Amino acid sequence: MAWFRKKKAGIAPVEQKQVQMPEGVWTKCKNCDEIIYAKEIERNLNVCPKCDYHFRISARERIALILDEGSFVEMDSGIQSIDFLDFKDSKKYKERIKATIKKTGMNDAVVCGEGTINELPVAVAVFDFSFMGGSMGSVVGEKITRAIEKGLEARAPVIVFSSSGGARMQESIMSLMQMAKTSAALAKLKKNGIPFISVLTDPTTGGVTASFAMLGDLNIAEPRALIGFAGPRVIEQTIRQKLPEGFQRSEYLLEHGMVDMIVRRQEMKERLSQVLRIFTKS
Amino acid sequence: MQFYLDFEKPIVELEQKIRELREFSTENVDFSSDIKKLEKKASKLRDDIFSNLNRWQRTQLARHMIRPYTLDYIQHIFTDWFEVHGDRNFRDDPALICGFARLDGDPCVVIGHQKGRDTKEKVYRNFGMPNPEGYRKALRVMQMAEQFGLPVFTFVDTPGAFPGIGAEERGQAEAIARNLREMAALSVPVIVTITGEGGSGGALAIAVGNKVQMMEYSVYSVISPEGCAAILWNDGTKGPVAAEALKLTASDINKLGNVIDNVIPEPTGGAHNNPAEAAALVKKALKAHLDELKQLSGEELVEQRYQKFRAMTQMTEAE
């Protein structure tokens, strides 16, 4: 028997007592890392009050922000995608559609309709990034084309708010064709002298940028939005070098002449109203 | 350097044997019956292999190192060809060639992606991946076609538009988008032939046609199989799996009904096995399409093209 014995037990790890916070009370800004009271961000139209970072917002929130209260009438909300290629990655596309509809309460990645901005009638299409990354398949292409055709028919300006990773891979060639379809509809709009405003929000890349999103009579971007053709990862892999700071951000596109102006969320409605009144001589 | 694909190897080896036998034949030694037997065997082997190609193998054929490129088709199909250069803004893009020629005497515009054969030319042609100035040059020439009332023939064969810093800086997306819109409004016939790789927006930017046709072993897709695999499986080597999922072959796309008008059959063993015959088949199809489109007025051409793309959709509509 040892003459010396430890009398006390070793130091046991103290049970981690984490402060239980109600979900979503505080939000960490993705840009400045500041912890901010979520309600404060919400009150500020989902823009960080410290650094002016524009958080992604849903299509519904965007519509409430831009269109006059109660003026929005949705159209084509019942259209759904179908899995005509039997596409399967980690999940069948058919199941992915079903699950995403259930999760988001939307039928696809864009909400379209008519409404007014300071009493001026417009046709709008608004992307929702939460639905499969805002990707464009048949449904998105069809709904945007119909929104453009609505503008044509009503002789009302058309505005598209983009937020999309690009064409939807699960619909392969059919997604690609939506780029041609929507752009062809814009050719008709242009010929008829009706304004088309493209608002680019974070992120707008791939086939959406390479079709209607770059074809605005005015291209308007939200601050610091990622906008480009190829995604930054693809470019880095191709050229094997780090991309410069601020590459493919709104400010970079403004400098290179690809967008007409950068407009903060708080000022978007008034700016659109001002622009459209001049374009429509009203 | 190897000029055949792995699955072509047995055929190539057999052909080599036949060639050797021919060389050994003299007046005294007659191998003709053996040669005939082997030739029959080679032809059967080729039929067997080519009738059971999977989608990845077809993709490889579309990218075959000795597949005919746009300039090869031009040489076989057209006369009086002269190339024009530059977008009048930045520079000339050798990855996308534009020019004028005659199709059996009739003046026309020819536009197509151009890949390189050897390393030096591949680099010069940027592997057939255009920059914005390439698309802007194509648009300039298409609008000239409209000015002079000439039909436009485009040949599509690109892995995609080039993803680089300069391309983004100069507006790759804008250049493609503008082409889509302006091509839709052209008042002259536009006939598109996918000859090899139809790589996404970079292909579509010269492919908004009244008629769109694909070669038997060409592919057309929203993203390359490798790119698709990298995104969906985080593994760019799973291209063969992605090729199956994307259903990117000419026959797959033809089955969708309204994306392409027809598939041009290729000589046995693929276009590279007999470029002259392949070009003759393309020419025949081009002439048939042109004859049909000549009946339409400028306005009717725009409307026909619009309705063609307008109808492309796959969805269900609930009330």
Coordinates of C-alpha atoms in Angstrom, one line a residue:
Chain A
M1 CA 0.0 0.0 0.0
A2 CA 1.4 3.3 -1.0
W3 CA 2.2 5.7 1.8
F4 CA 0.8 8.6 -0.2
R5 CA -2.7 8.5 -1.5
K6 CA -4.7 11.0 -3.3
K7 CA -7.6 11.9 -1.2
K8 CA -9.6 13.9 -3.5
A9 CA -11.0 12.9 -6.8
G10 CA -9.4 14.4 -9.9
I11 CA -10.6 17.5 -11.5
A12 CA -13.7 16.5 -13.3
P13 CA -14.8 18.5 -16.3
V14 CA -17.4 21.0 -15.4
E15 CA -20.6 20.3 -17.1
Q16 CA -20.8 22.8 -20.0
K17 CA -23.6 25.1 -19.1
Q18 CA -24.4 27.0 -22.3
V19 CA -26.6 29.9 -22.0
Q20 CA -29.7 28.9 -23.8
M21 CA -30.7 31.6 -26.3
P22 CA -34.0 31.7 -28.0
E23 CA -33.3 30.9 -31.6
G24 CA -32.8 33.8 -33.9
V25 CA -32.7 36.6 -31.3
W26 CA -29.2 37.6 -32.3
T27 CA -27.6 37.4 -35.8
K28 CA -24.0 37.6 -36.7
C29 CA -23.4 39.8 -39.7
K30 CA -21.7 37.8 -42.5
N31 CA -19.7 40.8 -43.5
C32 CA -18.6 42.6 -40.3
D33 CA -19.0 39.7 -37.9
E34 CA -20.9 42.1 -35.5
I35 CA -23.5 40.4 -33.3
I36 CA -26.7 42.3 -33.8
Y37 CA -30.2 42.1 -32.4
A38 CA -32.1 40.3 -35.1
K39 CA -35.1 42.6 -34.8
E40 CA -32.9 45.6 -35.5
I41 CA -31.7 44.1 -38.7
E42 CA -35.2 43.3 -39.7
R43 CA -36.4 46.8 -38.9
N44 CA -33.5 48.0 -41.1
L45 CA -34.9 46.1 -44.2
N46 CA -32.5 43.2 -43.6
V47 CA -29.5 45.5 -44.0
C48 CA -26.8 45.4 -41.3
P49 CA -27.0 48.7 -39.4
K50 CA -23.3 48.6 -38.7
C51 CA -21.7 47.9 -42.1
D52 CA -24.6 48.2 -44.6
Y53 CA -24.3 44.6 -45.6
H54 CA -27.5 43.6 -47.5
F55 CA -28.8 40.2 -46.3
R56 CA -30.7 38.0 -48.8
I57 CA -34.4 38.4 -48.5
S58 CA -37.3 36.3 -49.6
A59 CA -39.4 37.2 -52.7
R60 CA -42.4 38.1 -50.4
E61 CA -40.3 40.5 -48.3
R62 CA -39.0 42.1 -51.5
I63 CA -42.5 42.5 -52.9
A64 CA -43.7 44.1 -49.7
L65 CA -40.7 46.5 -49.8
I66 CA -41.1 47.6 -53.4
L67 CA -44.7 47.5 -54.4
D68 CA -47.5 49.6 -53.0
E69 CA -49.3 48.0 -50.2
G70 CA -52.0 45.6 -51.3
S71 CA -51.4 46.3 -55.0
F72 CA -49.6 43.0 -55.8
V73 CA -51.7 40.4 -57.7
E74 CA -49.7 37.2 -58.2
M75 CA -50.0 35.2 -61.4
D76 CA -49.0 31.7 -62.6
S77 CA -48.4 30.6 -59.0
G78 CA -49.6 27.1 -59.7
I79 CA -46.9 26.1 -62.1
Q80 CA -44.6 23.3 -60.9
S81 CA -41.5 21.6 -62.2
I82 CA -41.5 18.0 -63.4
D83 CA -38.7 15.5 -63.4
F84 CA -38.8 14.7 -67.1
L85 CA -35.2 13.4 -67.2
D86 CA -35.4 11.2 -64.1
F87 CA -32.5 13.1 -62.8
K88 CA -30.8 11.8 -59.7
D89 CA -27.9 13.1 -57.7
S90 CA -27.9 12.5 -54.0
K91 CA -31.6 12.6 -54.2
K92 CA -34.1 12.2 -57.0
Y93 CA -35.1 15.5 -58.6
K94 CA -38.7 14.6 -58.2
E95 CA -38.3 14.2 -54.4
R96 CA -36.1 17.3 -54.3
I97 CA -38.9 19.4 -55.8
K98 CA -41.5 18.0 -53.5
A99 CA -39.3 18.6 -50.4
T100 CA -38.4 22.1 -51.4
I101 CA -42.0 23.0 -52.1
K102 CA -42.9 21.8 -48.6
K103 CA -40.0 23.5 -47.0
T104 CA -40.4 26.9 -48.7
G105 CA -44.1 27.0 -49.2
M106 CA -43.4 28.1 -52.8
N107 CA -43.9 26.2 -56.0
D108 CA -40.7 27.4 -57.6
A109 CA -37.9 29.9 -57.4
V110 CA -39.6 33.0 -58.7
V111 CA -42.8 34.9 -57.8
C112 CA -44.5 36.9 -60.5
G113 CA -47.3 39.3 -60.8
E114 CA -48.7 42.8 -61.4
G115 CA -48.7 45.7 -59.0
T116 CA -47.9 49.3 -58.7
I117 CA -44.9 51.4 -57.5
N118 CA -46.1 54.7 -56.3
E119 CA -49.2 54.1 -58.3
L120 CA -47.4 53.3 -61.5
P121 CA -48.5 49.9 -62.9
V122 CA -45.6 47.4 -63.4
A123 CA -45.1 43.7 -64.1
V124 CA -42.6 42.1 -61.7
A125 CA -40.7 38.8 -61.3
V126 CA -38.9 38.3 -58.0
F127 CA -36.4 35.5 -57.3
D128 CA -36.3 33.6 -54.1
F129 CA -32.8 32.2 -53.4
S130 CA -34.1 29.8 -50.8
F131 CA -35.8 27.7 -53.5
M132 CA -32.9 25.5 -54.9
G133 CA -30.6 28.5 -55.0
G134 CA -32.9 30.5 -57.2
S135 CA -32.0 28.2 -60.1
M136 CA -33.8 28.6 -63.4
G137 CA -35.5 25.6 -65.0
S138 CA -38.6 25.4 -67.2
V139 CA -40.9 27.0 -64.6
V140 CA -38.7 30.0 -63.8
G141 CA -38.1 30.6 -67.5
E142 CA -41.8 30.2 -68.3
K143 CA -42.9 32.5 -65.5
I144 CA -40.4 35.2 -66.4
T145 CA -41.5 35.0 -70.1
R146 CA -45.1 35.4 -69.1
A147 CA -44.3 38.3 -66.9
I148 CA -42.6 40.0 -69.9
E149 CA -45.6 39.1 -72.1
K150 CA -47.8 40.6 -69.4
G151 CA -45.8 43.9 -69.6
L152 CA -46.1 43.8 -73.4
E153 CA -49.9 43.3 -73.2
A154 CA -50.5 45.9 -70.6
R155 CA -47.8 48.2 -71.9
A156 CA -46.4 48.3 -68.4
P157 CA -42.7 48.4 -67.5
V158 CA -41.2 45.1 -66.4
I159 CA -38.9 44.7 -63.5
V160 CA -37.0 41.5 -62.6
F161 CA -35.3 41.1 -59.2
S162 CA -32.6 38.4 -59.7
S163 CA -31.0 36.2 -57.1
S164 CA -29.9 33.0 -58.6
G165 CA -27.0 30.5 -59.0
G166 CA -27.9 30.2 -62.7
A167 CA -29.5 27.5 -64.8
R168 CA -30.9 24.4 -63.0
M169 CA -28.8 21.4 -63.8
Q170 CA -31.5 18.9 -63.0
E171 CA -33.4 20.0 -66.2
S172 CA -30.3 20.0 -68.3
I173 CA -30.8 21.3 -71.9
M174 CA -34.3 22.6 -71.1
S175 CA -32.8 25.0 -68.5
L176 CA -30.4 26.3 -71.1
M177 CA -33.2 27.0 -73.5
Q178 CA -34.9 29.2 -70.9
M179 CA -32.1 31.7 -71.4
A180 CA -33.0 32.0 -75.1
K181 CA -36.7 32.0 -74.4
T182 CA -36.6 34.9 -71.9
S183 CA -34.1 36.9 -74.0
A184 CA -36.3 36.5 -77.1
A185 CA -39.3 37.9 -75.1
L186 CA -37.2 40.9 -74.1
A187 CA -36.4 41.5 -77.8
K188 CA -40.2 42.0 -78.3
L189 CA -40.4 44.3 -75.3
K190 CA -37.6 46.4 -76.6
K191 CA -39.1 46.6 -80.0
N192 CA -42.3 47.9 -78.5
G193 CA -40.6 50.6 -76.5
I194 CA -41.5 49.2 -73.1
P195 CA -38.9 49.7 -70.3
F196 CA -37.2 46.7 -68.7
I197 CA -35.3 47.2 -65.5
S198 CA -33.1 44.4 -64.2
V199 CA -32.3 44.6 -60.4
L200 CA -29.3 42.4 -59.5
T201 CA -29.2 41.2 -55.9
D202 CA -26.8 38.8 -54.2
P203 CA -26.0 36.5 -55.8
T204 CA -26.7 36.6 -59.6
T205 CA -24.5 34.3 -61.6
G206 CA -24.5 31.8 -64.5
G207 CA -27.3 31.5 -67.0
V208 CA -29.4 34.1 -65.3
T209 CA -26.7 36.7 -65.6
A210 CA -26.0 35.5 -69.2
S211 CA -29.6 36.2 -70.2
F212 CA -32.3 38.6 -69.0
A213 CA -30.4 39.9 -65.9
M214 CA -27.8 41.7 -68.0
L215 CA -30.4 42.9 -70.6
G216 CA -32.0 45.7 -68.6
D217 CA -32.4 49.1 -70.2
L218 CA -31.0 49.8 -66.8
N219 CA -29.1 47.3 -64.7
I220 CA -29.4 48.2 -61.1
A221 CA -27.4 46.4 -58.4
E222 CA -27.7 46.2 -54.6
P223 CA -24.5 47.1 -52.8
R224 CA -21.8 44.4 -52.6
A225 CA -23.9 41.7 -54.5
L226 CA -22.0 38.9 -56.2
I227 CA -22.7 39.2 -59.9
G228 CA -20.9 37.3 -62.7
F229 CA -21.0 34.7 -65.4
A230 CA -18.7 32.0 -64.0
G231 CA -18.7 31.5 -60.3
P232 CA -15.5 32.5 -58.4
R233 CA -14.6 28.9 -57.7
V234 CA -14.7 27.9 -61.3
I235 CA -12.5 30.9 -62.3
E236 CA -10.0 30.1 -59.6
Q237 CA -9.8 26.5 -60.7
T238 CA -9.4 27.5 -64.4
I239 CA -6.7 30.2 -64.0
R240 CA -5.2 28.7 -60.8
Q241 CA -4.7 32.0 -59.0
K242 CA -6.5 33.9 -56.3
L243 CA -9.0 36.4 -57.4
P244 CA -8.6 40.1 -56.5
E245 CA -10.5 41.6 -53.6
G246 CA -14.0 42.8 -54.5
F247 CA -13.9 40.8 -57.8
Q248 CA -17.4 40.3 -59.3
R249 CA -19.1 42.6 -56.7
S250 CA -21.5 45.3 -57.6
E251 CA -18.9 48.0 -57.2
Y252 CA -16.5 46.2 -59.5
L253 CA -19.3 45.8 -62.2
L254 CA -20.1 49.5 -61.9
E255 CA -16.5 50.4 -62.4
H256 CA -16.3 48.1 -65.5
G257 CA -19.5 49.6 -67.0
M258 CA -21.8 46.5 -66.6
V259 CA -24.3 48.1 -64.2
D260 CA -25.8 51.6 -64.4
M261 CA -26.0 52.2 -60.7
I262 CA -25.8 50.8 -57.2
V263 CA -28.9 51.5 -55.1
R264 CA -29.3 50.7 -51.4
R265 CA -32.4 48.7 -50.4
Q266 CA -33.8 51.6 -48.5
E267 CA -33.8 53.8 -51.6
M268 CA -34.7 51.2 -54.2
K269 CA -38.5 51.9 -54.4
E270 CA -38.1 55.6 -54.8
R271 CA -35.3 55.2 -57.4
L272 CA -37.3 52.7 -59.4
S273 CA -40.3 55.1 -59.3
Q274 CA -38.2 58.0 -60.4
V275 CA -36.6 56.1 -63.3
L276 CA -39.9 54.6 -64.6
R277 CA -41.7 57.9 -64.5
I278 CA -39.1 59.4 -66.8
F279 CA -39.0 56.4 -69.1
T280 CA -42.8 56.3 -69.4
K281 CA -43.1 60.1 -69.5
S282 CA -45.6 60.2 -66.6
Chain B
M1 CA 0.5 10.8 -79.8
Q2 CA -2.6 8.7 -79.5
F3 CA -5.3 9.5 -82.0
Y4 CA -8.0 7.2 -80.8
L5 CA -10.2 6.7 -77.7
D6 CA -9.9 3.6 -75.5
F7 CA -13.0 2.0 -76.8
E8 CA -11.8 2.5 -80.4
K9 CA -8.6 0.6 -79.7
P10 CA -9.7 -2.9 -80.8
I11 CA -10.9 -1.5 -84.1
V12 CA -7.7 0.5 -84.6
E13 CA -5.6 -2.5 -83.9
L14 CA -7.5 -4.7 -86.3
E15 CA -7.2 -2.0 -89.0
Q16 CA -3.5 -1.9 -88.4
K17 CA -3.3 -5.6 -89.0
I18 CA -5.2 -5.3 -92.2
R19 CA -2.8 -2.6 -93.4
E20 CA 0.2 -4.8 -92.5
L21 CA -1.2 -7.7 -94.5
R22 CA -1.8 -5.4 -97.5
E23 CA 1.8 -4.3 -97.3
F24 CA 3.1 -7.9 -97.2
S25 CA 1.0 -9.0 -100.2
T26 CA 3.0 -9.5 -103.3
E27 CA 2.1 -11.2 -106.6
N28 CA 3.3 -14.5 -105.1
V29 CA 1.7 -14.2 -101.7
D30 CA -2.0 -13.6 -101.7
F31 CA -3.6 -12.5 -98.5
S32 CA -6.8 -11.2 -100.1
S33 CA -9.1 -13.8 -98.6
D34 CA -7.6 -13.1 -95.1
I35 CA -7.9 -9.4 -95.6
K36 CA -11.5 -9.7 -96.6
K37 CA -12.3 -11.8 -93.6
L38 CA -10.6 -9.3 -91.3
E39 CA -12.3 -6.4 -92.9
K40 CA -15.6 -8.1 -92.3
K41 CA -14.6 -8.7 -88.7
A42 CA -13.5 -5.0 -88.3
S43 CA -16.8 -3.7 -89.7
K44 CA -18.8 -6.0 -87.4
L45 CA -16.6 -5.0 -84.4
R46 CA -17.2 -1.3 -85.2
D47 CA -20.9 -1.8 -85.5
D48 CA -21.0 -3.7 -82.2
I49 CA -19.0 -1.0 -80.4
F50 CA -20.8 1.9 -81.9
S51 CA -24.3 0.6 -81.4
N52 CA -23.6 0.2 -77.6
L53 CA -22.0 3.5 -76.7
N54 CA -22.9 5.0 -73.4
R55 CA -23.3 8.7 -72.9
W56 CA -19.8 9.3 -71.6
Q57 CA -18.4 7.5 -74.7
R58 CA -20.5 9.7 -76.9
T59 CA -19.2 12.8 -75.1
Q60 CA -15.7 11.6 -75.7
L61 CA -16.5 11.2 -79.4
A62 CA -17.9 14.7 -79.5
R63 CA -14.5 15.9 -78.1
H64 CA -12.4 13.5 -80.3
M65 CA -9.0 14.8 -81.0
I66 CA -9.3 14.3 -84.7
R67 CA -13.0 15.2 -85.0
P68 CA -13.7 17.7 -87.9
Y69 CA -13.8 21.3 -86.6
T70 CA -15.6 24.3 -88.1
L71 CA -12.8 25.1 -90.6
D72 CA -12.9 21.5 -91.9
Y73 CA -16.6 21.7 -92.5
I74 CA -16.2 25.1 -94.2
Q75 CA -13.6 23.7 -96.5
H76 CA -15.8 20.8 -97.5
I77 CA -19.2 22.6 -97.7
F78 CA -18.6 26.1 -98.9
T79 CA -16.8 28.0 -101.6
D80 CA -15.4 31.6 -101.7
W81 CA -14.8 31.6 -98.0
F82 CA -13.1 34.6 -96.5
E83 CA -12.8 35.3 -92.8
V84 CA -13.3 38.6 -91.1
H85 CA -11.8 39.7 -87.8
G86 CA -12.5 41.6 -84.7
D87 CA -15.3 43.1 -82.7
R88 CA -14.2 46.7 -83.4
N89 CA -13.9 47.2 -79.6
F90 CA -11.1 45.2 -78.1
R91 CA -9.5 42.5 -80.2
D92 CA -10.0 39.5 -82.5
D93 CA -11.0 36.2 -80.9
P94 CA -9.6 33.2 -82.7
A95 CA -11.8 30.8 -80.7
L96 CA -14.9 32.0 -82.7
I97 CA -14.5 32.5 -86.4
C98 CA -16.8 34.5 -88.7
G99 CA -16.8 35.1 -92.4
F100 CA -18.6 35.0 -95.7
A101 CA -18.9 32.2 -98.3
R102 CA -21.1 30.6 -100.8
L103 CA -23.3 27.5 -100.5
D104 CA -23.6 26.1 -104.0
G105 CA -23.3 29.6 -105.3
D106 CA -25.6 31.4 -102.8
P107 CA -23.8 34.0 -100.6
C108 CA -24.1 33.4 -96.9
V109 CA -22.5 34.1 -93.5
V110 CA -20.7 31.3 -91.6
I111 CA -19.9 31.5 -87.9
G112 CA -18.4 28.8 -85.7
H113 CA -16.3 27.9 -82.7
Q114 CA -12.8 26.8 -83.6
K115 CA -10.6 24.4 -81.6
G116 CA -7.0 23.7 -82.3
R117 CA -5.3 20.5 -83.4
D118 CA -1.8 20.7 -81.9
T119 CA -0.8 22.2 -78.6
K120 CA 0.3 25.5 -80.1
E121 CA -3.0 25.9 -82.0
K122 CA -5.1 24.7 -79.1
V123 CA -3.6 27.6 -77.0
Y124 CA -4.1 30.1 -79.9
R125 CA -7.7 29.0 -80.2
N126 CA -8.1 29.0 -76.4
F127 CA -9.5 25.4 -76.7
G128 CA -12.5 26.8 -78.5
M129 CA -13.6 28.9 -75.5
P130 CA -14.6 32.4 -76.7
N131 CA -14.1 35.6 -74.8
P132 CA -16.8 38.4 -74.9
E133 CA -15.1 39.9 -78.0
G134 CA -15.7 36.7 -79.8
Y135 CA -19.5 36.9 -79.2
R136 CA -19.5 40.6 -80.1
K137 CA -17.7 39.8 -83.4
A138 CA -20.3 37.2 -84.1
L139 CA -23.1 39.7 -83.4
R140 CA -21.5 42.3 -85.7
V141 CA -21.3 39.7 -88.5
M142 CA -24.8 38.5 -87.9
Q143 CA -26.1 42.0 -88.2
M144 CA -24.2 42.4 -91.4
A145 CA -26.0 39.3 -92.6
E146 CA -29.2 41.1 -91.9
Q147 CA -28.0 44.2 -93.7
F148 CA -27.2 42.3 -96.8
G149 CA -30.0 39.8 -96.6
L150 CA -27.8 36.7 -96.2
P151 CA -28.6 33.5 -94.4
V152 CA -26.5 32.6 -91.4
F153 CA -25.0 29.1 -90.8
T154 CA -23.5 28.5 -87.4
F155 CA -21.3 25.6 -86.2
V156 CA -21.3 24.9 -82.5
D157 CA -18.3 23.2 -80.9
T158 CA -17.2 24.6 -77.5
P159 CA -16.6 23.4 -74.0
G160 CA -18.2 26.7 -73.0
A161 CA -17.5 30.4 -72.8
F162 CA -14.1 31.1 -71.2
P163 CA -14.3 31.6 -67.4
G164 CA -11.4 34.1 -66.7
I165 CA -10.8 37.4 -65.1
G166 CA -10.6 39.3 -68.3
A167 CA -13.8 37.7 -69.6
E168 CA -15.7 38.8 -66.5
E169 CA -14.2 42.2 -66.7
R170 CA -15.3 42.7 -70.2
G171 CA -18.8 41.4 -69.6
Q172 CA -18.9 37.7 -70.7
A173 CA -22.5 37.4 -69.4
E174 CA -23.6 40.6 -71.2
A175 CA -22.1 39.6 -74.5
I176 CA -23.9 36.2 -74.4
A177 CA -27.2 37.7 -73.2
R178 CA -27.1 40.4 -76.0
N179 CA -26.5 37.7 -78.6
L180 CA -29.5 35.7 -77.4
R181 CA -31.7 38.8 -77.6
E182 CA -30.4 40.1 -80.9
M183 CA -30.3 36.6 -82.6
A184 CA -34.0 36.2 -81.7
A185 CA -34.8 39.3 -83.7
L186 CA -32.7 38.6 -86.9
S187 CA -34.8 38.8 -90.1
V188 CA -32.7 36.4 -92.0
P189 CA -32.6 32.5 -91.8
V190 CA -30.4 31.2 -89.1
I191 CA -29.4 27.5 -89.2
V192 CA -27.5 26.0 -86.3
T193 CA -25.5 22.8 -86.4
I194 CA -24.1 21.3 -83.2
T195 CA -21.0 19.5 -84.5
G196 CA -19.2 18.6 -81.3
E197 CA -19.6 20.0 -77.8
G198 CA -22.6 22.2 -77.2
G199 CA -21.2 23.7 -74.0
S200 CA -23.9 25.7 -72.2
G201 CA -24.3 29.5 -72.7
G202 CA -21.1 29.6 -74.7
A203 CA -22.8 27.4 -77.3
L204 CA -26.2 29.0 -77.1
A205 CA -24.8 32.4 -77.8
I206 CA -24.6 31.4 -81.5
A207 CA -27.4 28.9 -81.4
V208 CA -30.7 30.7 -81.5
G209 CA -31.7 29.5 -84.9
N210 CA -34.8 28.9 -87.0
K211 CA -33.5 25.3 -87.4
V212 CA -31.2 23.6 -84.9
Q213 CA -29.7 20.3 -85.7
M214 CA -27.2 18.0 -84.0
M215 CA -24.6 15.6 -85.4
E216 CA -25.2 12.0 -84.2
Y217 CA -22.2 12.0 -81.8
S218 CA -22.5 15.6 -80.6
V219 CA -23.6 16.6 -77.2
Y220 CA -25.5 19.7 -75.9
S221 CA -25.9 20.5 -72.3
V222 CA -26.4 23.2 -69.6
I223 CA -23.1 22.3 -68.0
S224 CA -20.2 20.0 -68.8
P225 CA -20.5 16.5 -67.2
E226 CA -17.3 17.3 -65.2
G227 CA -18.7 20.7 -64.0
C228 CA -22.0 19.1 -63.0
A229 CA -20.2 16.3 -61.1
A230 CA -18.0 18.9 -59.3
I231 CA -21.1 20.7 -58.1
L232 CA -23.4 17.8 -57.3
W233 CA -21.0 15.2 -56.1
N234 CA -18.0 17.4 -55.2
D235 CA -16.0 15.2 -57.5
G236 CA -15.0 16.3 -61.0
T237 CA -14.0 12.8 -61.9
K238 CA -17.5 11.6 -61.8
G239 CA -18.1 13.0 -65.3
P240 CA -19.4 9.6 -66.7
V241 CA -22.1 9.5 -64.0
A242 CA -23.1 13.1 -64.7
A243 CA -23.2 12.5 -68.4
E244 CA -25.8 9.8 -67.9
A245 CA -27.9 12.1 -65.6
L246 CA -27.7 15.1 -67.9
K247 CA -29.0 13.1 -71.0
L248 CA -26.9 15.2 -73.2
T249 CA -26.6 13.2 -76.4
A250 CA -28.2 14.0 -79.8
S251 CA -30.7 11.2 -79.5
D252 CA -31.7 12.1 -75.9
I253 CA -32.3 15.7 -76.9
N254 CA -34.2 14.7 -80.0
K255 CA -36.5 12.7 -77.8
L256 CA -37.6 15.9 -76.0
G257 CA -39.4 16.7 -79.2
N258 CA -39.0 20.5 -79.7
V259 CA -35.4 21.4 -78.8
I260 CA -33.8 20.3 -82.0
D261 CA -35.2 19.7 -85.5
N262 CA -33.1 16.7 -86.6
V263 CA -30.1 14.5 -86.0
I264 CA -27.5 14.2 -88.8
P265 CA -26.2 10.6 -89.0
E266 CA -22.5 10.3 -89.0
P267 CA -20.3 7.9 -91.1
T268 CA -19.6 4.6 -89.4
G269 CA -17.1 5.1 -86.7
G270 CA -17.9 8.8 -86.3
A271 CA -17.3 11.9 -88.4
H272 CA -13.5 11.7 -87.9
N273 CA -13.5 8.4 -89.7
N274 CA -14.6 10.1 -92.9
P275 CA -14.8 13.9 -92.6
A276 CA -15.7 14.4 -96.3
E277 CA -18.7 12.1 -96.0
A278 CA -19.7 13.8 -92.7
A279 CA -19.5 17.2 -94.3
A280 CA -21.6 16.0 -97.3
L281 CA -24.3 14.8 -94.9
V282 CA -24.2 18.2 -93.1
K283 CA -24.4 20.1 -96.4
K284 CA -27.4 18.1 -97.5
A285 CA -29.2 18.9 -94.3
L286 CA -28.3 22.6 -94.5
K287 CA -29.6 22.9 -98.0
A288 CA -32.9 21.3 -97.1
H289 CA -33.4 23.6 -94.2
L290 CA -32.4 26.7 -96.2
D291 CA -34.8 25.8 -99.0
E292 CA -37.6 25.6 -96.5
L293 CA -36.7 28.9 -94.8
K294 CA -36.4 30.7 -98.0
Q295 CA -40.2 30.6 -98.3
L296 CA -40.6 32.8 -95.2
S297 CA -40.5 36.6 -95.1
G298 CA -38.3 38.4 -92.6
E299 CA -41.1 38.9 -90.2
E300 CA -42.2 35.3 -90.5
L301 CA -38.6 34.1 -89.8
V302 CA -38.6 36.2 -86.5
E303 CA -41.9 34.8 -85.5
Q304 CA -41.1 31.2 -86.4
R305 CA -37.9 31.5 -84.3
Y306 CA -39.7 33.1 -81.4
Q307 CA -42.5 30.4 -81.3
K308 CA -39.9 27.7 -81.6
F309 CA -38.1 28.8 -78.4
R310 CA -41.3 30.0 -76.7
A311 CA -42.6 26.4 -76.8
M312 CA -39.6 24.9 -74.9
T313 CA -40.8 24.0 -71.5
Q314 CA -41.5 21.0 -69.3
M315 CA -43.9 21.6 -66.4
T316 CA -47.3 21.1 -64.9
E317 CA -49.8 23.8 -64.3
A318 CA -52.3 23.4 -61.4
E319 CA -55.2 25.7 -60.9

